[in-house]
Short mmCIF file of C-alpha atoms in Angstrom, two decimals:
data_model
loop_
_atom_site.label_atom_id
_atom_site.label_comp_id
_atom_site.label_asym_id
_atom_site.label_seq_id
_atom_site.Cartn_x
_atom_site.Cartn_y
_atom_site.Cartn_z
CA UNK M 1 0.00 0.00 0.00
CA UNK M 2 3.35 1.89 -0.20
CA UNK M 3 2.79 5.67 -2.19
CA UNK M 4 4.86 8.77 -2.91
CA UNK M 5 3.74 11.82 -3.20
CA UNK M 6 4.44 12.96 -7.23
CA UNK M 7 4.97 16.97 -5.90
CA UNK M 8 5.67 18.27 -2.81
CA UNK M 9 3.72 18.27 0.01
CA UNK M 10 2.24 21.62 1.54
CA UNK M 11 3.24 22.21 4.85
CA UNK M 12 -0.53 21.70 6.01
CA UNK M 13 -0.66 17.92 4.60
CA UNK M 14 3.08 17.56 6.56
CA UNK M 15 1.69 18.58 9.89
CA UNK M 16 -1.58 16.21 9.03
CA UNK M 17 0.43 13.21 8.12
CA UNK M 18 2.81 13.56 10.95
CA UNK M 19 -0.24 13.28 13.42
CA UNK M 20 -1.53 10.60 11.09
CA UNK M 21 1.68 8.22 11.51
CA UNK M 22 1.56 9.42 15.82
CA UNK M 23 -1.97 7.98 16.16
CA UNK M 24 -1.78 4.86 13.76
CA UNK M 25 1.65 3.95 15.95
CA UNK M 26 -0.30 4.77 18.72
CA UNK M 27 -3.55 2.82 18.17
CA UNK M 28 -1.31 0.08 16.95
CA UNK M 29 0.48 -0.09 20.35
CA UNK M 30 -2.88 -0.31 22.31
CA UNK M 31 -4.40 -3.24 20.37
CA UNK M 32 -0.54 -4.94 21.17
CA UNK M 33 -1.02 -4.18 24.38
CA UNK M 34 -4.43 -5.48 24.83
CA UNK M 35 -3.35 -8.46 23.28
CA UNK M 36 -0.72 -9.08 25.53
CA UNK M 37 -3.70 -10.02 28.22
CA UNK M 38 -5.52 -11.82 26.21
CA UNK M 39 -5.43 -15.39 24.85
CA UNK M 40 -6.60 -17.55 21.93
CA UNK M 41 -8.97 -16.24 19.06
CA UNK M 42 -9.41 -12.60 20.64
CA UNK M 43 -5.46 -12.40 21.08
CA UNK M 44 -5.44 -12.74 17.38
CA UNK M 45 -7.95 -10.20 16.52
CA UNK M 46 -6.20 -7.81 18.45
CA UNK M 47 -2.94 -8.22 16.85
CA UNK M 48 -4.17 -8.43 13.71
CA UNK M 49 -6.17 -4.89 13.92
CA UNK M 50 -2.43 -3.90 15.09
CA UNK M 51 -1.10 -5.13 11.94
CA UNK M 52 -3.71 -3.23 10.03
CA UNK M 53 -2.88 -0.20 11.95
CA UNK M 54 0.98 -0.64 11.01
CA UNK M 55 0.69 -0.38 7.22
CA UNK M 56 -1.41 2.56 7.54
CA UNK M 57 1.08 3.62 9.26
CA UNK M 58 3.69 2.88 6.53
CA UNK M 59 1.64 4.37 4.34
CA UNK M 60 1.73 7.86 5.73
CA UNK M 61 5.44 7.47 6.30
CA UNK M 62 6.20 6.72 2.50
CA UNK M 63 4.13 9.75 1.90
CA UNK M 64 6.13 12.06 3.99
CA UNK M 65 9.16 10.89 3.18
CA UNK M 66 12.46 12.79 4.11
CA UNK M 67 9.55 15.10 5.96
CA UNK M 68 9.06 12.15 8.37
CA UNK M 69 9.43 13.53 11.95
CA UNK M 70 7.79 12.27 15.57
CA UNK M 71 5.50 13.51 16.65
CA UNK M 72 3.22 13.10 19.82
CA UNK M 73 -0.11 10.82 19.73
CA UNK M 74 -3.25 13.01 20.31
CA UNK M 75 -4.24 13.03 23.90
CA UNK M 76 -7.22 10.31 23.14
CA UNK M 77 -4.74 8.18 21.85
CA UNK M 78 -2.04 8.69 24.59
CA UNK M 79 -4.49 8.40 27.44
CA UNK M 80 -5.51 5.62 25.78
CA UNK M 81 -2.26 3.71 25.58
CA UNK M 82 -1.50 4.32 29.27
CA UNK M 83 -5.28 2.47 29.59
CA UNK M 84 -4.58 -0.15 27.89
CA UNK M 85 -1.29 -0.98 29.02
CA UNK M 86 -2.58 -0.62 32.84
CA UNK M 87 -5.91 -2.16 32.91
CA UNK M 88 -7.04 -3.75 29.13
CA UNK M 89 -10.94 -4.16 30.06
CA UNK M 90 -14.20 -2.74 28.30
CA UNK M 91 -13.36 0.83 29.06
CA UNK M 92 -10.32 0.70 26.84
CA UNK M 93 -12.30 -0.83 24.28
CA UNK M 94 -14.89 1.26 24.10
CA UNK M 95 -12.67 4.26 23.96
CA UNK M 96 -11.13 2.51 21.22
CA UNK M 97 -14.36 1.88 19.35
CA UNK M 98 -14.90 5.47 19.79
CA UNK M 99 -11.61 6.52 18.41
CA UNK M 100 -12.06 4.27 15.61
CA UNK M 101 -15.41 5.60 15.04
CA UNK M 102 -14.41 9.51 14.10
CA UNK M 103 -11.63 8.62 11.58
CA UNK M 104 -10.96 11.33 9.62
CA UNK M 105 -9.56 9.49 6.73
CA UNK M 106 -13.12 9.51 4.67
CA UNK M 107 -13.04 13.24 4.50
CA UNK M 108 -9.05 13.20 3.13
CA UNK M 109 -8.56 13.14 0.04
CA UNK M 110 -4.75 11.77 0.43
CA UNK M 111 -6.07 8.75 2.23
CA UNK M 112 -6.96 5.93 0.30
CA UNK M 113 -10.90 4.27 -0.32
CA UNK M 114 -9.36 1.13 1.54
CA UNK M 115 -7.80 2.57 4.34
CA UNK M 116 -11.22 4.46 4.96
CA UNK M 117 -12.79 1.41 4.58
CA UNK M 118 -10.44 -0.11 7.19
CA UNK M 119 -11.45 2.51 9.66
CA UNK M 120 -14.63 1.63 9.77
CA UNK M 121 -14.34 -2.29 9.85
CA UNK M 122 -12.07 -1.85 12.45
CA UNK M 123 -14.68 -0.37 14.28
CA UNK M 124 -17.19 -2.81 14.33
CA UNK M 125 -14.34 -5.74 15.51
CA UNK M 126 -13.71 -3.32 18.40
CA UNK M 127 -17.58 -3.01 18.96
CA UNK M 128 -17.98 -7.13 18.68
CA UNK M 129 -14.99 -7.35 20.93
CA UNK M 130 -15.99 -5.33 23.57
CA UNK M 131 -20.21 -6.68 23.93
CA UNK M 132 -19.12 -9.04 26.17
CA UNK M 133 -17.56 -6.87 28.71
CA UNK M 134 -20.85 -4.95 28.64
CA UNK M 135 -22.91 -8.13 28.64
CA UNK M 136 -21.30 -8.46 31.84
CA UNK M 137 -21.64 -5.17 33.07
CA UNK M 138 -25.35 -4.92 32.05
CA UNK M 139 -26.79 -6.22 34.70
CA UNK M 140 -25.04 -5.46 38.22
CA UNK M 141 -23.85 -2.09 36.61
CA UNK M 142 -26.78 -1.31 35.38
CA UNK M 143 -27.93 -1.54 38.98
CA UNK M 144 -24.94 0.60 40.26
CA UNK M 145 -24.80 3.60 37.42
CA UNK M 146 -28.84 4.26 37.75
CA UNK M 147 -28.85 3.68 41.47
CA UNK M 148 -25.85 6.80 41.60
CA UNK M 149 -27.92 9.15 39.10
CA UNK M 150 -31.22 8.13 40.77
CA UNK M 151 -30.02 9.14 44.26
CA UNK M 152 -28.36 12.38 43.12
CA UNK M 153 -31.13 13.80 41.42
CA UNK M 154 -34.05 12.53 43.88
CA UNK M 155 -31.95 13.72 47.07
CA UNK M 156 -30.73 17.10 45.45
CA UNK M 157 -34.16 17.64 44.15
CA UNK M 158 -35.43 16.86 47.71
CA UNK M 159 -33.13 18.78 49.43
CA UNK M 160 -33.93 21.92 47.08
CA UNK M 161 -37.49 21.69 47.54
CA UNK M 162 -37.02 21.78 51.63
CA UNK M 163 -34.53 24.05 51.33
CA UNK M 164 -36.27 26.85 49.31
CA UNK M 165 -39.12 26.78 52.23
CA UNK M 166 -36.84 28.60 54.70
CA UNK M 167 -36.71 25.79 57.08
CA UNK M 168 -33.58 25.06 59.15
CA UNK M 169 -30.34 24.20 58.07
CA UNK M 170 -31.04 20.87 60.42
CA UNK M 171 -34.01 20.50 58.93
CA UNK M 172 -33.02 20.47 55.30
CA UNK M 173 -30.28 18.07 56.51
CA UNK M 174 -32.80 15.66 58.10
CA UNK M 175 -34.75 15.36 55.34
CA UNK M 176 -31.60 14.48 52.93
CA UNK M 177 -30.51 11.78 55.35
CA UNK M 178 -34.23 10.36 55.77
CA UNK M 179 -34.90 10.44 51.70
CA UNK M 180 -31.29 8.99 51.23
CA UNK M 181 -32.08 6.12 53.64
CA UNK M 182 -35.74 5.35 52.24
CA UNK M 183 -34.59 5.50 48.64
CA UNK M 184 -31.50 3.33 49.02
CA UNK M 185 -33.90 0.88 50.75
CA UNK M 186 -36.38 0.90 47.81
CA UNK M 187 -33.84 0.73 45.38
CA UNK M 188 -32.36 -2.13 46.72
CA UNK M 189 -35.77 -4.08 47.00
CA UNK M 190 -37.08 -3.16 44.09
CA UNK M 191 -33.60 -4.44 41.99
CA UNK M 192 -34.01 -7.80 44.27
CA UNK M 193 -37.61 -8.47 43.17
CA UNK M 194 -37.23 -7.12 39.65
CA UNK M 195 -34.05 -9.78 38.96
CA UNK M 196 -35.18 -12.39 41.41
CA UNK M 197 -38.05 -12.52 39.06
CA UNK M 198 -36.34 -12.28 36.17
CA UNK M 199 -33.98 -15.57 36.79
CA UNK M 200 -36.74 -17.16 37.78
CA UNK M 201 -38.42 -16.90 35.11
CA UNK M 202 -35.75 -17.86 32.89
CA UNK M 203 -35.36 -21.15 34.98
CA UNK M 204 -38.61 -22.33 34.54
CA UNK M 205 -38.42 -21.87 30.68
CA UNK M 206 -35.94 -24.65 30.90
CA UNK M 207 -36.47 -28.13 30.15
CA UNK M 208 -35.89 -30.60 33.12
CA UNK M 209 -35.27 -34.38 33.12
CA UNK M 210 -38.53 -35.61 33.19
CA UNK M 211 -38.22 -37.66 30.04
CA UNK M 212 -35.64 -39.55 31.50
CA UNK M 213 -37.35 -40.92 34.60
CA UNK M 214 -41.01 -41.16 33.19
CA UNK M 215 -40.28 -42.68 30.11
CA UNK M 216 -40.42 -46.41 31.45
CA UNK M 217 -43.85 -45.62 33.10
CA UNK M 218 -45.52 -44.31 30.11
CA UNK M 219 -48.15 -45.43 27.75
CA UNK M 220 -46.74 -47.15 24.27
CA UNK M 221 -49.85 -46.86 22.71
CA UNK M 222 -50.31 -43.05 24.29
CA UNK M 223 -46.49 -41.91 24.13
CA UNK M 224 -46.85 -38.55 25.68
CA UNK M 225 -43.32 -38.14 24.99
CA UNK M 226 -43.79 -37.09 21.81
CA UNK M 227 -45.38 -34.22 23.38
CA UNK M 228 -42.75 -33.11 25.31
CA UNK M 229 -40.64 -33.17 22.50
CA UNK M 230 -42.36 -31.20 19.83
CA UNK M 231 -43.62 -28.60 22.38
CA UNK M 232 -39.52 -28.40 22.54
CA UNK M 233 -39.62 -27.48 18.86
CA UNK M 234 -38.54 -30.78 16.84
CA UNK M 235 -40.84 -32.31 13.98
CA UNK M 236 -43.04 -34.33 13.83
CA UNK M 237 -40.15 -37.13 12.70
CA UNK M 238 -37.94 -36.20 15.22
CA UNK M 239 -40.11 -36.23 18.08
CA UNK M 240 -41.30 -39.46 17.28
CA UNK M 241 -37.83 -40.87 16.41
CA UNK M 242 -36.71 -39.66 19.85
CA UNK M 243 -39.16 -40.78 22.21
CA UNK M 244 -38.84 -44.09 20.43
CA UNK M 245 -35.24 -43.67 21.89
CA UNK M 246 -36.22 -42.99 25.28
CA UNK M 247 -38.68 -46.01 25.41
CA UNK M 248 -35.76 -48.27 24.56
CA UNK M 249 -36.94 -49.13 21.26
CA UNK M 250 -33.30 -47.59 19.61
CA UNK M 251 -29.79 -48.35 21.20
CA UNK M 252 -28.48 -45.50 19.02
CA UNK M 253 -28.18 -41.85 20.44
CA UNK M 254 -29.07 -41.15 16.61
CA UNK M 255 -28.97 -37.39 16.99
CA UNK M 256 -26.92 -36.21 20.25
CA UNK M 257 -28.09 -32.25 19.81
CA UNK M 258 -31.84 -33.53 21.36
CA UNK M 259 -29.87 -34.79 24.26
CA UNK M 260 -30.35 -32.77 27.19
CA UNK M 261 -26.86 -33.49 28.75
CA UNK M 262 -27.45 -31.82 32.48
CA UNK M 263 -24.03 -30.22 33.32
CA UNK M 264 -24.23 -28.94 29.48
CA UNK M 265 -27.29 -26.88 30.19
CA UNK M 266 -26.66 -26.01 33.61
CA UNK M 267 -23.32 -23.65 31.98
CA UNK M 268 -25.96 -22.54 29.62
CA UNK M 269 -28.11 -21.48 31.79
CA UNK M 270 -25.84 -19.14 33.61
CA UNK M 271 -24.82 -17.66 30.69
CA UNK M 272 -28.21 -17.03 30.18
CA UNK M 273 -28.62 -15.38 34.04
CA UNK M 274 -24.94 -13.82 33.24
CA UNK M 275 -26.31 -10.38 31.78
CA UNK M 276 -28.70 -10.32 34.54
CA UNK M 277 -26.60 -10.44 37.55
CA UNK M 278 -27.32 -11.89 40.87
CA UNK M 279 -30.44 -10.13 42.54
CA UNK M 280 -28.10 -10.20 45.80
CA UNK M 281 -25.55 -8.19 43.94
CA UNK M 282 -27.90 -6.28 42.05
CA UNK M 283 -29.84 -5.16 45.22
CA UNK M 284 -26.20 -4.25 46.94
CA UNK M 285 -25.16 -2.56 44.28
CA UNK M 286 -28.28 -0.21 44.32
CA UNK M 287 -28.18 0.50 48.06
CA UNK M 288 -24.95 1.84 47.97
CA UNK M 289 -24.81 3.37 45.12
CA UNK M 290 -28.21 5.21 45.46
CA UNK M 291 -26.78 6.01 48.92
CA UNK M 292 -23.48 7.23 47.40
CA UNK M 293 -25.11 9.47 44.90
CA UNK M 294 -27.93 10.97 47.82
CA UNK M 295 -25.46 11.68 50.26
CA UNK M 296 -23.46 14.27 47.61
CA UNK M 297 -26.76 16.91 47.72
CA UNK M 298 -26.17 17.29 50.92
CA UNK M 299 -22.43 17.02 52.03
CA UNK M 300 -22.68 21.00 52.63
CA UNK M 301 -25.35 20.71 55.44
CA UNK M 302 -23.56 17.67 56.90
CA UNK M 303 -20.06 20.11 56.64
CA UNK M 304 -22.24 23.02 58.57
CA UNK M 305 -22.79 25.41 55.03
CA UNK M 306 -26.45 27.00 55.32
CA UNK M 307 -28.54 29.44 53.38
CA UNK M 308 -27.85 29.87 49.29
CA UNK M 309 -24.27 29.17 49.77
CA UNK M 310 -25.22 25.65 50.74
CA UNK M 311 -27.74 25.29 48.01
CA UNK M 312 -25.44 26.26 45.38
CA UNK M 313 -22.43 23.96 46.45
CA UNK M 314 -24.74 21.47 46.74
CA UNK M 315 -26.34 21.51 42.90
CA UNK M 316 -22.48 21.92 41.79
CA UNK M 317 -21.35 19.28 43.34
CA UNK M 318 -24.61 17.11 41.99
CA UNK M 319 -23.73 18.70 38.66
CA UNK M 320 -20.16 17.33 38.64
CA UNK M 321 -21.28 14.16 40.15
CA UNK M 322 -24.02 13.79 37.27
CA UNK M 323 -21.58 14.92 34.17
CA UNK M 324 -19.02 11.75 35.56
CA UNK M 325 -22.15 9.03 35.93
CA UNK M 326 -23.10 10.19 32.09
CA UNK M 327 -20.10 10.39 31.22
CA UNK M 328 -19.62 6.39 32.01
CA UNK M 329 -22.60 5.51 30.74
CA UNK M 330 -21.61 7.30 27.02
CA UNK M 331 -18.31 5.59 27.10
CA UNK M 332 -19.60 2.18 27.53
CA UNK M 333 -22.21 2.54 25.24
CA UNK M 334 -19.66 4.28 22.36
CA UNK M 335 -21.83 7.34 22.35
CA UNK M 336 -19.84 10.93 23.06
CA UNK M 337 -19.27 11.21 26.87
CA UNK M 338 -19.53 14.54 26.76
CA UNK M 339 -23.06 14.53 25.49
CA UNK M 340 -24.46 12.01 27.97
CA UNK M 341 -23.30 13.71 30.53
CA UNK M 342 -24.79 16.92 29.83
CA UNK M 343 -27.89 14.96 29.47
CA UNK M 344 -27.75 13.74 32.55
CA UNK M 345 -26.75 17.37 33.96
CA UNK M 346 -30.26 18.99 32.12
CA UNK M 347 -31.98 16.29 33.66
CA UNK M 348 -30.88 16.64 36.86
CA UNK M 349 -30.82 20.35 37.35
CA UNK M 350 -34.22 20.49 35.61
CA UNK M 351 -35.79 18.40 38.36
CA UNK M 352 -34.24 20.11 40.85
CA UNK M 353 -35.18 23.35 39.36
CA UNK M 354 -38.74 22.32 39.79
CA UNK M 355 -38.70 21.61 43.39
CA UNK M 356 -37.07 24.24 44.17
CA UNK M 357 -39.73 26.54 42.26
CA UNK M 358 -42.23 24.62 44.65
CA UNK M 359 -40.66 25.10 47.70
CA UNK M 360 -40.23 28.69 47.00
CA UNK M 361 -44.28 28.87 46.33
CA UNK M 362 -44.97 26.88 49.35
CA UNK M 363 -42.73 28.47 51.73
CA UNK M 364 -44.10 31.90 50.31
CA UNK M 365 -48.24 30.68 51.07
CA UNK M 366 -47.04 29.49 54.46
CA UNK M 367 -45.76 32.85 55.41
#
């Protein structure tokens, strides 16, 4: 994929390359590094996207030629390095699928169709690679991220709406502490039920080892086996071919997939509860991180601030608190951070906003 340049280039396309051959070096060295912790066929994914990265690398050197200088990585890419090199999990590779995502090399003219082409491919191997670190996040940190921005925004809203009453500093405080306690509570019940349920459920959609145990009691003329078996989703043939298996009227195992081997679909099973999580852990992770998120609202009251000056530390500290929970939750899901966090932040203040508006009015009628 080697080209030079037939003229000279401008000193614009210099500066542009030079960044170019910085970041491909750079992304290269973060899908080595990844690799290094991994094993088998992802290892090999990984160090082949590196590879991929490498000639476009090349590429951009041949076109700079004697102009070829270093240069430093953009900051994406070097903060991403150190990631990957220090922790290699689903936050490096959704940071990665991001950075793969706004390639600029469709909009350049001295990039090739391929390499463009590349870019985006390489995108959607980063995306496949990472969906099972979110599977596994999905369900416990589901639990945790929601429980954080439900407590901020229900305790700050709380806490503004008591606030903007006049009542006591204590009072305000009391009120925090009592809403962070109740919702922390509910939180955590409600996640227990709500994926208590949910495995549950799944469980009893699973097919048990009746056929094995009943089959000698059973009807030959009245095989109910059949039954089982088609309500399982095989034909007519093969429902018929199998319970004639189970009777004892075949010695052969003539098609092993319609055995249910019970260790076999016990792993299966899990990895069906897998992007669940536990209820236990799903139920902790809500209590304390609901309680986490409430108690921010009102750290100024517990640190003796009263008056506006508490209420304002206490919706910028919410507001910082509610840009990093968005934030996380635009990273993992290979949207902009940036703009899920200030989604989260115009939610947030907007409820608050509200209450506040209501306490004012109430506190006003009661005077």
């Amino acid at each position: 994929m080697s080209q030079h340049p037939a003229t000279q280039p401008t000193p614009s396309q210099i500066r542009r390359w030079r960044q170019y051959v910085a970041d491909e070096a750079a992304e290269g060295a973060i899908y080595r590094a990844l690799a290094e912790k991994k094993t088998g066929q992802e290892r090999q994914i990984l160090l082949g996207l590196a590879e991929a990265e490498s000639r476009h690398e090349e590429y951009w050197r041949a076109k700079l030629g004697e102009h070829d200088r270093p240069v430093r990585p953009s900051l994406r890419r070097s903060f991403l390095r150190v990631l990957a090199a220090r922790f290699g999990s689903v936050f490096v590779l959704a940071l990665a699928q991001r950075a793969e995502s706004s390639t600029p090399y469709a909009k350049d003219e001295d990039a090739t169709p391929q390499m463009a082409a590349d870019e985006q491919v390489h995108e959607e191997v980063v995306r496949a690679l990472a969906t099972a670190g979110r599977a596994q996040l999905s369900g416990n940190f589901r639990a945790a991220v929601f429980g954080a921005n439900d407590g901020l925004v229900s305790n700050l809203a709380l806490v503004m709406g008591i606030g903007a009453t006049g009542v006591s500093s204590g009072m305000v405080l009391f009120s925090g502490i009592a809403g962070l306690l109740a919702g922390a509570l509910s939180m955590a019940a409600g996640e227990y039920v709500s994926v208590r349920s949910q495995r549950e459920l799944l469980t009893a959609s699973r097919p048990t080892q009746v056929t094995l145990t009943a089959a000698k009691h059973l009807d030959l003329d009245a095989n109910e086996l059949v039954l089982i078996y088609k309500a399982r989703g095989m034909s007519d043939e093969d429902a018929e071919h199998r319970a004639a298996e189970r009777m004892g009227l075949f010695t052969c195992d003539c098609n092993p997939s319609f055995s249910l081997n019970p260790e076999e679909r016990s792993e299966e099973l899990e990895n069906e509860h897998e992007e669940l999580g536990s209820a236990t852990g799903a139920a902790t992770s809500s209590f304390l991180m609901f309680a986490s998120g409430a108690v921010i609202p009102i750290l100024p009251y517990i640190f003796g601030m009263t008056g506006i000056a508490a209420i304002v530390t206490s919706v910028v500290l919410v507001g910082i608190a509610l840009m990093i929970t968005g934030g996380i939750v635009g990273l993992l899901s290979g949207a902009s951070p940036l703009k899920r966090g200030l989604r989260q932040l115009a939610i947030g203040w907007g409820a608050a906003a509200v209450t506040y508006c209501l306490g004012l009015l109430f506190g006003t009628n009661v005077a």
